[in-house]
Amino acid sequence: MKNCQYYFWLLGAIALGSVLRFWHLDLKPLWMDEVITAIFSLGKNYQDLPLDVVFPLHQVHEIFTFKSGVSCREIADNLASQSTHPPLFFCGMYGWLAWLTPLGNDWVTKLRSLPALFGIGAILAIYGVNCIAFSPTSGILAAFLMAVSPFAVYLSQEARHYTFPMFLITLSLLGFMQIQQDIVKGRMRFWVWCLWVFINIIGFYVHYFFILAFIAEIATLLIVIYWDKSQLVSKRQVWLALIISTASVIICFLPWILITLSHAQRSETNWLPSTIIIAPFYQTLINWMLMIIALPVENQSLIITIVSGLLMLSFTIWAGSIILKGLKQLCLQDTTRLATLTLIIFTALVLLQCFTIAYVVGKDITAIPRYSFVYYPSFCALLAASIVKIPPVKIHQQKIILIFILVGLLSSIFVVFNLMFQKPFQPEKVAEHINFEPSIPVMLVVTYENYQDVALGLSFALRLEQIRNQKSEFDSFAALNRTPDFSVVWEKLSQLSTSVTSRLNLWIVAPGLRRRDYPEMLALSEQINCIIDPKQHYRIGIPYQLYRCGK
C-alpha cells in the first residue's frame, strides 16, 4: 500500500512537470542557438542558407523544412566542420523530427518537444537517485522539486541539448550512487558498472560539459574509496573496475577526440565573458537561487525589479538556513552520511572545474546560468534530502515542503510566460521595434562575420514574419557578409536586386558596429537613397538602425 502511494505521488510529479514543460511551448520566439539547432537537426548545414541575396520575408520559414535521407554520419560531418558540438543529440533530433513529419505550422513546438521529454525523464531519474541514496520519501520530493524548478522548466523549453545531458547525468548519478552503496554493502555487480559506463559513453557524445560530470564522479569515487574504512569489498576489485570503466569510456570517445580539440579552438567559443575577480562566486550563488525561485526581474519596471529581487533574496536566505539545517542532520546520521558527502563532493568538484575554466582558461562559464545543468541533479537531490531531514520540532515539515513547491510552481509559470529566463537578444522585442510602422514595407539586413550572426538574423526574421500584419511581397530579408569590413556591406546594398516600392523601412543589424559609424545615407539597388533615422537606433546585445528609403 505504501509503495502504491509513492507511485501515485511520483505520477503526480511527472504529470505536473509535463504540464509545465509543454505549456505554451511555442510562445517564446526561437533565438540564435535554437535556430542553429533547427538547421542541423533538420538535416541541413550553413551552405543550405540563402546568403548575400534578398529573400522574401514571408518565405523565411521555408528555410526550416525537413531534409529527408540524411544519415547521422552526414550530420556529424556538418557539426565537425561548422559547429562546436558532439553529434548524438542532433542525430536524435533528426530522427525525432523525421517521425513527426510533416512538421507543418507547429514545427517550433515539435522542435522543442524532445528536450521537454528529456526534462520529464530527468524527473523520474532524480526520484531513483534519492531512493537509492536516501529514501523513497526523499525521492518523491526530489521529483516534485525538479518538476517545478524554474531552471529545469526553462531548460526543458529550449530546443537545445541541455536536458538530454542533464537526464544522462542524473542517470549516471543513479548508477554512481548504486555503485557507492554496493561497495559499502560488500558487493560488486557487473551489470551496474556496465550500465554506468554505457550512460557515460552516450553522454560524451551529447555534450562536452558531460565530461566535467564524469571527471567529478571518478574523483569522488576515489575519495570515497580512500576515506570510507567500512567498505567490505576489496579495494583491488574496486580499483580494477574503476580503471576498466574509465578506460572503456575514453576509448569509445577516441574517434571524436581530435574534433573535440579542434572545436575548443574555434572562434565560436570566444563569446564567453572574461573572468572578473570574484564574479564566479556570486554568479554561482545566483545560479543556485534561480534553481528554486525566479520572479520577474528581467526588463521590468524599476519597482517590480526591486520588489521581485528583494523577495527572491529573502526567500533564498530563508531556504538556505533550512537546507543547512537539513544537511547537518544528514551528515550526523550514519545511514545518510556517506551518500550526502558523496553528492556534496561531486557538486564541489564540478564547481571546482568550472572555476578552473573561469580563472585558468579565462572563459567564465559560471556567468551562463544554463551551464549549471552539469551539477543541477546533485543540487536537487541534496535539496530534497535536506528538506526531508529538517528538525520537525522547530519547523513544520509539511508546510516547508509545500512552500518550496508553490514557490517553484509560481516561478515556473513566470518562465512559461516569458517573464523570466527571457531569450538572449530578445527577438520578440527586436521584431516589435522593426514593425513599429506596420503599413510600410520592411527590409531586414543582417551583416555577418560568422554563421552565428546569420542564425541571429534568422531568429529576428522568423519573429518579424510572424507579427507582420501585412504579408507584403515587398517585405524581405538579406544576410550580407561584412568581411573584411562594413564598407563591403554598403557596396553590396547598392547592388542588390530588390522589388522596391515608393517607401521602405530598411533596418541594418550590424554586430560590432558603433552607433556613430552608421553612414548617414545608403544607396539601395543603385536607384534608391536611404536616410538614417537617428531616433530609431536600438541595442539589445547588438545594434540595429533604421534607414528610411524612397525614390
XYZ file of C-alpha atoms in Angstrom:
551
model
C 0.000 0.000 0.000
C 2.844 2.356 0.864
C 4.570 1.608 -2.441
C 1.327 2.411 -4.280
C 1.227 5.774 -2.533
C 4.794 6.508 -3.623
C 3.979 5.645 -7.217
C 0.857 7.798 -7.066
C 2.871 10.825 -5.909
C 5.575 10.086 -8.481
C 2.975 10.096 -11.263
C 1.696 13.389 -9.856
C 5.182 14.913 -10.043
C 5.640 13.668 -13.606
C 2.211 14.986 -14.636
C 2.895 18.406 -13.087
C 6.324 18.561 -14.704
C 4.867 17.552 -18.069
C 2.244 20.296 -17.981
C 4.805 22.959 -17.122
C 7.210 21.815 -19.826
C 4.678 21.534 -22.667
C 2.571 24.532 -21.664
C 2.916 27.298 -24.298
C 5.932 25.517 -25.738
C 5.832 27.718 -28.838
C 5.066 31.002 -27.054
C 8.635 32.272 -26.913
C 10.481 33.024 -30.155
C 13.377 30.921 -31.343
C 16.660 32.581 -30.508
C 20.058 32.239 -32.150
C 21.141 28.936 -30.586
C 17.771 27.327 -31.240
C 17.979 28.374 -34.889
C 21.352 26.613 -35.048
C 19.747 23.518 -33.508
C 16.993 23.646 -36.128
C 19.422 23.919 -39.047
C 21.449 20.843 -38.126
C 18.520 18.826 -36.725
C 16.601 19.245 -39.980
C 19.481 17.621 -41.850
C 20.881 20.856 -43.263
C 24.010 22.924 -42.874
C 25.021 26.545 -43.363
C 25.572 26.045 -47.094
C 21.817 25.498 -47.430
C 21.069 29.050 -46.268
C 20.333 31.883 -48.713
C 23.321 34.177 -48.103
C 24.167 37.509 -49.764
C 20.851 37.550 -51.639
C 17.487 39.180 -50.976
C 14.945 36.691 -49.677
C 11.170 37.342 -49.332
C 10.341 37.590 -45.649
C 7.129 35.571 -45.985
C 9.227 32.639 -47.212
C 11.781 32.646 -44.401
C 10.043 29.733 -42.644
C 10.694 27.632 -45.761
C 14.361 27.552 -44.767
C 13.292 25.355 -41.849
C 11.925 22.412 -43.761
C 12.895 18.802 -43.158
C 15.539 17.327 -45.456
C 14.944 13.601 -45.765
C 17.524 10.899 -46.376
C 20.315 12.417 -44.247
C 22.400 9.966 -42.225
C 23.807 10.510 -38.750
C 27.283 10.402 -40.297
C 26.394 13.363 -42.533
C 25.023 15.292 -39.547
C 28.216 14.519 -37.627
C 30.311 15.770 -40.551
C 28.289 19.002 -40.643
C 28.823 19.540 -36.929
C 32.509 18.658 -37.098
C 33.197 21.335 -39.709
C 30.598 24.006 -38.929
C 29.785 23.812 -35.221
C 31.267 23.078 -31.781
C 29.101 20.227 -30.515
C 29.112 16.415 -30.437
C 26.628 14.781 -32.824
C 24.366 12.458 -30.843
C 21.720 14.973 -29.739
C 21.355 16.341 -33.272
C 21.096 12.846 -34.747
C 18.398 12.047 -32.209
C 16.577 15.282 -33.032
C 16.717 14.465 -36.741
C 15.143 11.058 -36.095
C 12.514 12.635 -33.856
C 11.568 15.260 -36.443
C 11.506 12.605 -39.163
C 8.963 10.712 -37.078
C 6.853 13.898 -36.697
C 6.904 14.936 -40.366
C 5.174 16.742 -41.924
C 6.184 19.434 -39.445
C 3.556 21.982 -40.503
C 2.973 25.343 -38.839
C 3.661 23.978 -35.343
C 7.230 22.999 -36.227
C 8.635 25.078 -33.322
C 6.606 23.039 -30.827
C 7.854 19.818 -32.410
C 11.428 21.109 -32.354
C 11.223 21.820 -28.620
C 9.206 18.730 -27.709
C 12.127 16.280 -27.488
C 14.110 18.406 -24.975
C 10.859 18.721 -22.990
C 10.541 14.923 -22.915
C 14.124 14.568 -21.690
C 13.276 17.089 -18.980
C 10.413 14.844 -17.900
C 12.729 11.833 -17.952
C 15.071 13.638 -15.553
C 12.196 13.907 -13.034
C 11.871 10.117 -12.976
C 15.653 9.682 -12.822
C 16.118 12.045 -9.844
C 13.474 10.046 -7.992
C 15.663 6.969 -8.496
C 18.788 8.790 -7.288
C 17.251 9.813 -3.980
C 15.509 6.474 -3.473
C 18.885 4.764 -3.636
C 20.849 7.412 -1.754
C 18.297 8.337 0.935
C 14.661 7.169 0.932
C 11.558 6.916 -1.264
C 10.111 9.976 0.509
C 13.212 11.946 -0.420
C 12.873 10.611 -3.969
C 9.285 11.864 -4.255
C 10.232 15.326 -3.016
C 13.213 15.476 -5.404
C 10.861 14.621 -8.269
C 8.451 17.412 -7.277
C 11.247 19.952 -6.801
C 12.651 19.190 -10.241
C 9.153 19.218 -11.757
C 8.540 22.812 -10.586
C 12.110 24.126 -10.730
C 12.120 27.289 -12.889
C 15.625 26.379 -14.023
C 14.604 22.876 -15.128
C 11.448 24.167 -16.864
C 13.488 26.818 -18.668
C 15.961 24.246 -19.976
C 13.147 21.898 -20.987
C 11.533 24.563 -23.181
C 14.766 25.235 -25.072
C 15.382 23.498 -28.394
C 18.925 22.811 -27.241
C 20.998 19.937 -25.904
C 20.763 20.710 -22.174
C 18.007 18.461 -20.832
C 19.406 15.419 -22.640
C 22.825 15.594 -20.915
C 21.100 16.616 -17.656
C 18.950 13.485 -17.937
C 22.042 11.384 -18.657
C 23.965 12.974 -15.757
C 21.048 12.126 -13.469
C 21.063 8.531 -14.740
C 24.837 8.434 -14.311
C 24.450 9.671 -10.722
C 21.843 6.973 -10.162
C 24.302 4.299 -11.277
C 27.131 6.019 -9.411
C 25.174 6.100 -6.132
C 24.240 2.426 -6.616
C 27.911 1.564 -7.099
C 28.802 3.505 -3.950
C 26.082 1.718 -1.974
C 27.182 -1.670 -3.336
C 30.772 -1.068 -2.264
C 29.637 -0.261 1.282
C 27.423 -3.368 1.376
C 30.235 -5.589 0.135
C 29.061 -6.493 -3.339
C 30.151 -5.815 -6.907
C 27.501 -6.099 -9.597
C 28.935 -6.244 -13.094
C 25.750 -5.110 -14.831
C 25.543 -1.914 -12.735
C 29.065 -0.919 -13.765
C 28.285 -1.736 -17.419
C 25.158 0.428 -17.438
C 27.064 3.267 -15.784
C 29.800 3.044 -18.427
C 27.247 2.926 -21.248
C 25.458 6.054 -19.975
C 28.742 7.933 -19.728
C 29.769 6.962 -23.256
C 26.476 8.327 -24.590
C 26.914 11.484 -22.518
C 30.322 12.214 -24.021
C 28.724 12.271 -27.486
C 25.845 14.508 -26.363
C 27.558 17.480 -24.692
C 31.187 18.296 -23.959
C 30.327 19.527 -20.449
C 29.255 15.985 -19.585
C 32.993 15.332 -19.276
C 33.021 17.583 -16.192
C 30.442 15.349 -14.502
C 32.361 12.187 -15.415
C 35.623 13.541 -14.015
C 33.830 14.588 -10.834
C 32.302 11.121 -10.430
C 35.638 9.384 -10.883
C 37.374 11.729 -8.426
C 34.513 11.390 -5.924
C 34.685 7.602 -6.067
C 38.438 7.730 -5.451
C 37.884 9.931 -2.401
C 35.148 7.611 -1.097
C 37.364 4.559 -1.585
C 40.191 6.198 0.349
C 38.027 7.764 3.075
C 35.490 5.029 3.859
C 37.158 2.379 6.021
C 33.997 0.325 6.479
C 33.701 -0.966 2.926
C 33.540 -4.736 2.641
C 34.659 -5.073 -0.986
C 38.332 -5.472 -1.752
C 39.861 -2.167 -2.839
C 41.716 -4.088 -5.535
C 38.369 -5.129 -7.057
C 37.071 -1.557 -6.965
C 40.273 -0.159 -8.462
C 40.185 -2.718 -11.267
C 36.518 -1.990 -12.040
C 37.177 1.760 -11.969
C 40.208 1.534 -14.271
C 38.390 -0.672 -16.782
C 35.290 1.557 -16.719
C 37.250 4.773 -17.187
C 39.353 3.292 -19.958
C 36.256 1.992 -21.740
C 34.642 5.443 -21.779
C 37.817 7.142 -23.000
C 38.486 4.547 -25.705
C 34.926 4.824 -27.017
C 35.312 8.613 -27.295
C 38.631 8.450 -29.171
C 37.004 8.667 -32.656
C 35.757 12.159 -31.758
C 38.681 13.367 -29.653
C 40.547 15.245 -32.417
C 37.349 17.012 -33.412
C 36.823 17.937 -29.763
C 40.256 19.551 -29.614
C 39.611 21.481 -32.824
C 36.218 22.647 -31.527
C 37.877 24.013 -28.397
C 39.979 26.333 -30.569
C 37.167 27.640 -32.762
C 36.170 31.291 -32.687
C 32.563 30.373 -31.860
C 33.652 29.806 -28.244
C 35.127 33.285 -27.871
C 31.799 34.837 -26.880
C 32.167 33.595 -23.306
C 32.920 36.534 -20.987
C 36.303 37.085 -19.400
C 36.560 36.352 -15.699
C 36.173 39.201 -13.220
C 37.937 38.560 -9.915
C 35.075 37.426 -7.648
C 32.326 37.094 -10.267
C 32.279 33.249 -10.392
C 31.448 33.135 -6.679
C 28.410 35.404 -6.641
C 27.276 34.168 -10.078
C 27.233 30.624 -8.724
C 25.103 31.749 -5.774
C 22.694 33.456 -8.192
C 22.518 30.272 -10.258
C 21.612 28.299 -7.124
C 18.873 30.807 -6.337
C 17.407 30.512 -9.847
C 17.093 26.760 -9.395
C 14.417 27.257 -6.735
C 12.918 30.726 -7.313
C 12.715 33.064 -10.323
C 10.472 36.130 -10.086
C 10.217 38.789 -12.835
C 13.378 40.925 -12.760
C 14.249 40.989 -16.484
C 13.199 44.063 -18.472
C 10.613 45.101 -15.903
C 9.849 48.473 -14.332
C 12.229 49.522 -11.567
C 9.703 48.956 -8.780
C 8.847 45.421 -9.989
C 12.536 44.581 -10.347
C 13.335 45.821 -6.826
C 10.379 44.066 -5.178
C 10.992 40.794 -7.065
C 14.714 40.945 -6.312
C 14.137 41.513 -2.587
C 11.600 38.674 -2.433
C 13.997 36.310 -4.209
C 16.850 37.272 -1.895
C 14.714 36.921 1.251
C 13.388 33.521 0.192
C 16.883 32.326 -0.705
C 18.273 33.328 2.706
C 15.372 31.558 4.434
C 15.723 28.482 2.196
C 19.484 28.431 2.774
C 19.002 28.243 6.547
C 16.554 25.356 6.093
C 18.878 23.492 3.752
C 21.901 23.897 6.030
C 19.957 22.503 8.993
C 18.846 19.558 6.919
C 22.350 18.880 5.578
C 23.674 18.918 9.133
C 21.153 16.244 10.094
C 22.052 14.175 7.047
C 25.730 14.288 7.940
C 25.092 13.344 11.571
C 23.129 10.177 10.793
C 25.082 7.058 9.903
C 22.518 5.920 7.322
C 22.745 9.098 5.234
C 26.228 10.495 5.941
C 28.134 8.756 3.157
C 25.535 9.432 0.440
C 25.315 13.089 1.489
C 29.064 13.594 1.442
C 29.303 11.774 -1.895
C 26.845 14.185 -3.535
C 28.427 17.216 -1.857
C 31.888 16.193 -3.056
C 30.588 15.565 -6.579
C 28.940 19.006 -6.712
C 32.032 20.695 -5.292
C 34.308 19.003 -7.835
C 32.118 20.074 -10.755
C 32.182 23.643 -9.444
C 35.950 23.425 -8.977
C 36.316 22.533 -12.649
C 34.018 25.414 -13.642
C 36.121 27.808 -11.561
C 39.297 26.401 -13.098
C 37.956 27.068 -16.594
C 36.985 30.579 -15.485
C 40.287 31.526 -13.847
C 42.820 29.493 -15.848
C 41.284 29.439 -19.336
C 39.710 32.883 -18.894
C 36.202 31.841 -20.025
C 33.674 32.365 -17.243
C 31.072 29.654 -17.762
C 29.538 30.441 -14.352
C 28.142 33.622 -15.944
C 25.823 31.467 -18.089
C 23.088 30.004 -15.837
C 22.128 27.233 -18.279
C 25.566 25.614 -17.929
C 24.685 24.771 -14.324
C 22.838 21.743 -15.730
C 26.026 19.756 -15.073
C 25.539 19.753 -11.297
C 21.845 20.616 -11.039
C 20.800 16.934 -10.477
C 23.063 16.614 -7.424
C 21.901 20.030 -6.187
C 18.266 18.926 -6.496
C 18.981 15.612 -4.756
C 20.654 17.339 -1.808
C 17.912 19.979 -1.635
C 15.182 17.348 -1.347
C 17.095 15.193 1.132
C 17.883 18.166 3.375
C 14.234 19.338 3.458
C 13.077 15.849 4.418
C 15.595 15.835 7.282
C 14.841 19.266 8.795
C 14.253 19.005 12.564
C 10.465 18.575 12.958
C 10.470 20.105 16.445
C 11.249 23.645 15.266
C 9.599 23.768 11.844
C 6.511 22.107 10.451
C 7.985 19.972 7.691
C 4.896 19.667 5.511
C 4.443 23.441 5.375
C 8.073 23.882 4.363
C 7.697 21.327 1.584
C 4.516 22.994 0.363
C 6.192 26.433 0.338
C 9.106 25.165 -1.767
C 6.754 23.515 -4.271
C 4.415 26.509 -4.544
C 7.286 28.968 -4.957
C 8.763 26.759 -7.662
C 5.378 26.428 -9.364
C 4.831 30.199 -9.406
C 8.367 30.745 -10.703
C 7.860 28.196 -13.469
C 4.676 29.960 -14.556
C 6.698 33.159 -14.915
C 9.184 31.215 -17.042
C 6.458 29.745 -19.253
C 5.041 33.210 -19.938
C 8.470 34.629 -20.816
C 8.767 36.848 -17.734
C 11.919 35.076 -16.576
C 14.790 33.385 -18.408
C 13.984 35.505 -21.442
C 15.616 34.606 -24.738
C 19.003 36.224 -25.374
C 18.896 39.156 -27.823
C 15.084 39.255 -27.300
C 13.891 38.502 -30.868
C 10.335 39.500 -29.906
C 11.450 42.970 -28.807
C 13.612 43.471 -31.904
C 10.704 42.453 -34.147
C 8.390 44.908 -32.358
C 10.853 47.738 -32.964
C 11.227 46.849 -36.641
C 7.454 46.571 -37.065
C 6.660 49.943 -35.491
C 5.135 51.095 -38.811
C 3.172 48.017 -39.992
C 1.846 49.618 -43.167
C 5.301 50.343 -44.613
C 7.247 47.520 -46.303
C 10.310 46.335 -44.395
C 13.704 45.099 -45.481
C 15.781 43.458 -42.748
C 19.515 43.252 -43.480
C 21.811 41.368 -41.109
C 25.542 41.723 -41.541
C 27.516 38.627 -40.652
C 31.084 37.678 -39.936
C 30.276 34.101 -38.959
C 27.297 31.798 -39.168
C 26.205 32.644 -35.630
C 25.395 36.133 -36.907
C 23.300 34.553 -39.671
C 21.400 32.456 -37.121
C 20.804 35.581 -35.060
C 19.378 37.359 -38.095
C 17.131 34.409 -38.901
C 15.727 34.470 -35.352
C 14.753 38.115 -35.900
C 13.322 37.367 -39.346
C 11.204 34.460 -38.059
C 9.656 36.587 -35.352
C 9.174 39.566 -37.673
C 7.431 37.417 -40.292
C 5.155 36.082 -37.581
C 3.925 39.503 -36.387
C 3.743 41.439 -39.665
C 0.145 42.477 -40.179
C 0.516 42.703 -43.935
C 2.278 39.823 -45.678
C 3.681 42.168 -48.279
C 5.639 40.805 -51.198
C 7.973 43.742 -50.643
C 8.994 42.608 -47.141
C 12.409 40.996 -47.452
C 15.419 39.652 -45.611
C 19.109 39.509 -46.525
C 22.259 38.302 -44.758
C 25.342 40.101 -46.100
C 28.943 39.153 -45.378
C 30.843 42.058 -43.807
C 34.350 40.672 -44.366
C 36.794 42.411 -44.332
C 34.817 45.456 -43.089
C 31.429 47.155 -43.287
C 32.278 49.052 -46.465
C 31.684 45.766 -48.295
C 28.135 45.684 -46.933
C 27.323 49.204 -48.099
C 28.619 48.293 -51.568
C 26.536 45.097 -51.682
C 23.423 47.026 -50.674
C 23.753 49.260 -53.714
C 23.977 46.176 -55.967
C 21.086 44.171 -54.524
C 18.264 43.246 -56.846
C 15.083 44.118 -54.991
C 11.438 44.918 -55.655
C 11.167 48.385 -54.159
C 8.079 50.476 -53.508
C 7.927 54.221 -53.097
C 8.611 53.822 -49.380
C 10.662 51.256 -47.489
C 11.982 50.869 -43.953
C 15.487 49.433 -44.176
C 16.814 48.003 -40.917
C 20.520 47.232 -40.617
C 21.590 44.774 -37.911
C 25.337 45.233 -37.562
C 27.074 43.313 -34.735
C 30.210 45.162 -33.721
C 29.330 48.494 -35.376
C 29.215 51.605 -33.193
C 26.282 53.971 -33.486
C 28.390 56.823 -34.831
C 29.803 54.578 -37.564
C 26.460 54.009 -39.295
C 26.541 56.045 -42.555
C 24.164 58.999 -42.816
C 22.983 57.792 -46.234
C 22.948 54.482 -48.077
C 22.206 53.562 -51.685
C 19.840 50.652 -52.285
C 19.665 48.901 -55.658
C 21.551 51.825 -57.281
C 18.291 53.782 -57.559
C 17.019 54.481 -54.066
C 18.548 56.651 -51.382
C 18.087 55.693 -47.761
C 18.435 58.281 -44.998
C 19.306 57.345 -41.433
C 16.646 57.942 -38.785
C 18.647 58.875 -35.659
C 15.611 58.371 -33.417
C 15.308 54.706 -34.410
C 18.533 53.208 -33.124
C 18.490 50.317 -30.651
C 20.909 47.948 -28.992
C 19.872 44.687 -27.366
C 23.238 42.993 -27.220
C 23.782 44.038 -30.846
C 22.905 47.346 -32.585
C 20.231 47.814 -35.244
C 19.393 51.017 -37.094
C 16.516 52.237 -39.272
C 17.010 53.871 -42.675
C 14.059 55.430 -44.465
C 14.170 54.733 -48.173
C 12.210 56.206 -51.084
C 12.542 57.003 -54.769
